[in-house]
Coordinates of C-alpha atoms and ligand atoms in Angstrom, one line a residue:
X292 CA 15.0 7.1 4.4
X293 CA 15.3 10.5 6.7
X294 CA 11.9 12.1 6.9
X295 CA 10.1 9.5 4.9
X296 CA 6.5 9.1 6.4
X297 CA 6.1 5.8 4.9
X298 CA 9.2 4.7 6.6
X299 CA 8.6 6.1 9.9
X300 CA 5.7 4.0 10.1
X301 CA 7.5 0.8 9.2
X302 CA 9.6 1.6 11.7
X303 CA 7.4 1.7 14.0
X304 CA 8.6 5.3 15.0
X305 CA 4.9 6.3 13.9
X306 CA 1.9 4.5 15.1
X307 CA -0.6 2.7 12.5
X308 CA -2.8 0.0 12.5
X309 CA -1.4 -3.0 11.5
X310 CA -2.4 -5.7 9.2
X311 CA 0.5 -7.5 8.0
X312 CA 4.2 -8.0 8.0
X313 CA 6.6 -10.2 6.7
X314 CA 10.4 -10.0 5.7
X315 CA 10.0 -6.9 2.2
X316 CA 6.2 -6.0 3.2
X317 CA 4.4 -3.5 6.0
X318 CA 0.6 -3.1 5.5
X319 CA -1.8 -0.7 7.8
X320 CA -5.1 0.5 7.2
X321 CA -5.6 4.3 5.5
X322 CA -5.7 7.1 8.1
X323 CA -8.8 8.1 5.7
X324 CA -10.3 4.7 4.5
X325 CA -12.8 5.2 1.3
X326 CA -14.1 2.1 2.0
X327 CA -14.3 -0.7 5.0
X328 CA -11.6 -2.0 3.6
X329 CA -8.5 0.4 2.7
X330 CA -5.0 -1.0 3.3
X331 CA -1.9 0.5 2.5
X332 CA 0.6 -2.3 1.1
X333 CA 4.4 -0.8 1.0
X334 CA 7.9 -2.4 0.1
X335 CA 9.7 -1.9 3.3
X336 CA 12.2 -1.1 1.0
X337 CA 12.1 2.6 0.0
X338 CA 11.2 3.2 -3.5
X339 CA 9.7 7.0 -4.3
X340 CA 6.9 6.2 -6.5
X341 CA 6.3 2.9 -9.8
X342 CA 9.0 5.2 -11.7
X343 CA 11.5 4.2 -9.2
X344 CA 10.8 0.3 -9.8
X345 CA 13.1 -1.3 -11.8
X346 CA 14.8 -5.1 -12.0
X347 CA 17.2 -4.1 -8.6
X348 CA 13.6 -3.8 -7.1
X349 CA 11.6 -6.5 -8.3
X350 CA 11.4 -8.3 -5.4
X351 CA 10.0 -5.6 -2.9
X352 CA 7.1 -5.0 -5.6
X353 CA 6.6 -8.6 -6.4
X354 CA 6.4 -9.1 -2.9
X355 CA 4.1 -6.6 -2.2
X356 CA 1.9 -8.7 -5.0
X357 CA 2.4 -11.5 -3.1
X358 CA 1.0 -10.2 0.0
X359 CA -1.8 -8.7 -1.8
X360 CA -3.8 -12.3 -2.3
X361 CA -3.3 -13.0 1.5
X362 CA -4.1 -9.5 3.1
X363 CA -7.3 -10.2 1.1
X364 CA -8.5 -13.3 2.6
X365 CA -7.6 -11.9 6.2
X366 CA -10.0 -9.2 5.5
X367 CA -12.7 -11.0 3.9
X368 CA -12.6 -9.7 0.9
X369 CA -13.5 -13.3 -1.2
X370 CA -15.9 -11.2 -3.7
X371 CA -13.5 -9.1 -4.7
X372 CA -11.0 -6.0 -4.4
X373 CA -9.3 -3.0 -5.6
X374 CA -5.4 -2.6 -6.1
X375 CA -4.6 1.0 -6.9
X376 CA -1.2 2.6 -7.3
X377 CA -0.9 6.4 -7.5
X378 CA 2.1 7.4 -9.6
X379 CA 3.0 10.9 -9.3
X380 CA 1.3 14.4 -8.6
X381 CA -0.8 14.3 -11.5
X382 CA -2.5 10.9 -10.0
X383 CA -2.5 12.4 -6.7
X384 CA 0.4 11.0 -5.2
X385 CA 0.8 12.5 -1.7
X386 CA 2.7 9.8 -0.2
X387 CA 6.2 9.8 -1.9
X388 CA 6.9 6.6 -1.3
X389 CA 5.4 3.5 -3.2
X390 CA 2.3 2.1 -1.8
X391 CA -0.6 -0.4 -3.1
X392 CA -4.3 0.8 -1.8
X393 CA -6.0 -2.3 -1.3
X394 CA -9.8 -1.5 -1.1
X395 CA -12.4 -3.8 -0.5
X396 CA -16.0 -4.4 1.4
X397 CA -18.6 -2.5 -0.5
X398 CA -19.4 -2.4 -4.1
X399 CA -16.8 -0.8 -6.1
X400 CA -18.7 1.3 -9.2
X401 CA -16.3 4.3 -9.8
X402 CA -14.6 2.2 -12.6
X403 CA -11.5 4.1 -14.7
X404 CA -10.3 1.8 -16.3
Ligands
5GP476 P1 -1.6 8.6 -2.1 O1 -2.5 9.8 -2.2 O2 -0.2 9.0 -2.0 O3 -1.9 7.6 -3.2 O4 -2.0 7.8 -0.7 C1 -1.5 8.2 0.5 C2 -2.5 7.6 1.5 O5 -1.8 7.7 2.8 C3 -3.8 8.4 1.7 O6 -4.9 7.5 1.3 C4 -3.8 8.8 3.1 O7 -5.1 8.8 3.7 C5 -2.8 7.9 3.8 N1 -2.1 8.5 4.9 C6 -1.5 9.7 5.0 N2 -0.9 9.9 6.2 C7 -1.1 8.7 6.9 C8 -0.8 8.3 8.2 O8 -0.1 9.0 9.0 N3 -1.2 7.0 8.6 C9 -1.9 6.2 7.8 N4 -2.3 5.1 8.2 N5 -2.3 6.6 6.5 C10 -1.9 7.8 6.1
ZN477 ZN1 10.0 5.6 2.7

């Protein structure tokens, strides 16, 4: 995907700090972390956003889950985590295309759900 950030990244065309990688997953830690832990989990496969996932998809996202557990581990995280998607402006999206925050390492209290 032209001009995709996200993309550019997994690519390698941008720099970032990379955590892990396998065949449908790229994850890097947040430019901006909001905790020790922030890590950005993406489908190598461009999606926009959660409305764009659909059963042609599955995989990438299901993959992305799969990662999640293991990314986790690496980091230390064995008392627990966050896994926060952003869907859309009104979340906040900035970042147009889907990505899994994966934040971890101090105690998490701003509960919204
Ligand atoms: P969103 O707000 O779309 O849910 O999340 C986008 C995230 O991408 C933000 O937490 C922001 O800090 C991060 N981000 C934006 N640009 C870059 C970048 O160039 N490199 C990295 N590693 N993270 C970025
Ligand atoms: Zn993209």
């Amino acid at each position: 995907m032209d001009n995709c950030l996200f993309c550019k990244i997994i690519a390698g065309d941008i720099p970032s700090t990379k955590v892990y990688e396998d065949e449908k997953v790229f994850a890097f830690r947040d430019i901006n972390p909001q905790a020790p832990v922030h890590v950005l989990v993406v489908p190598k496969e461009h999606l926009d956003s959660a409305n764009a996932i659909d059963e042609s998809n599955l995989d990438s996202v299901a993959a992305c889950f799969a990662a999640i557990p293991k990314i986790a581990a690496g980091e230390g995280l064995e008392n627990g985590y966050r896994v926060i998607n952003n869907c859309g402006a009104a979340a906040g999206q900035t970042v147009m295309h889907l990505h899994f925050h994966l934040i971890g390492g101090r105690e998490l209290s701003e509960k919204i759900v």
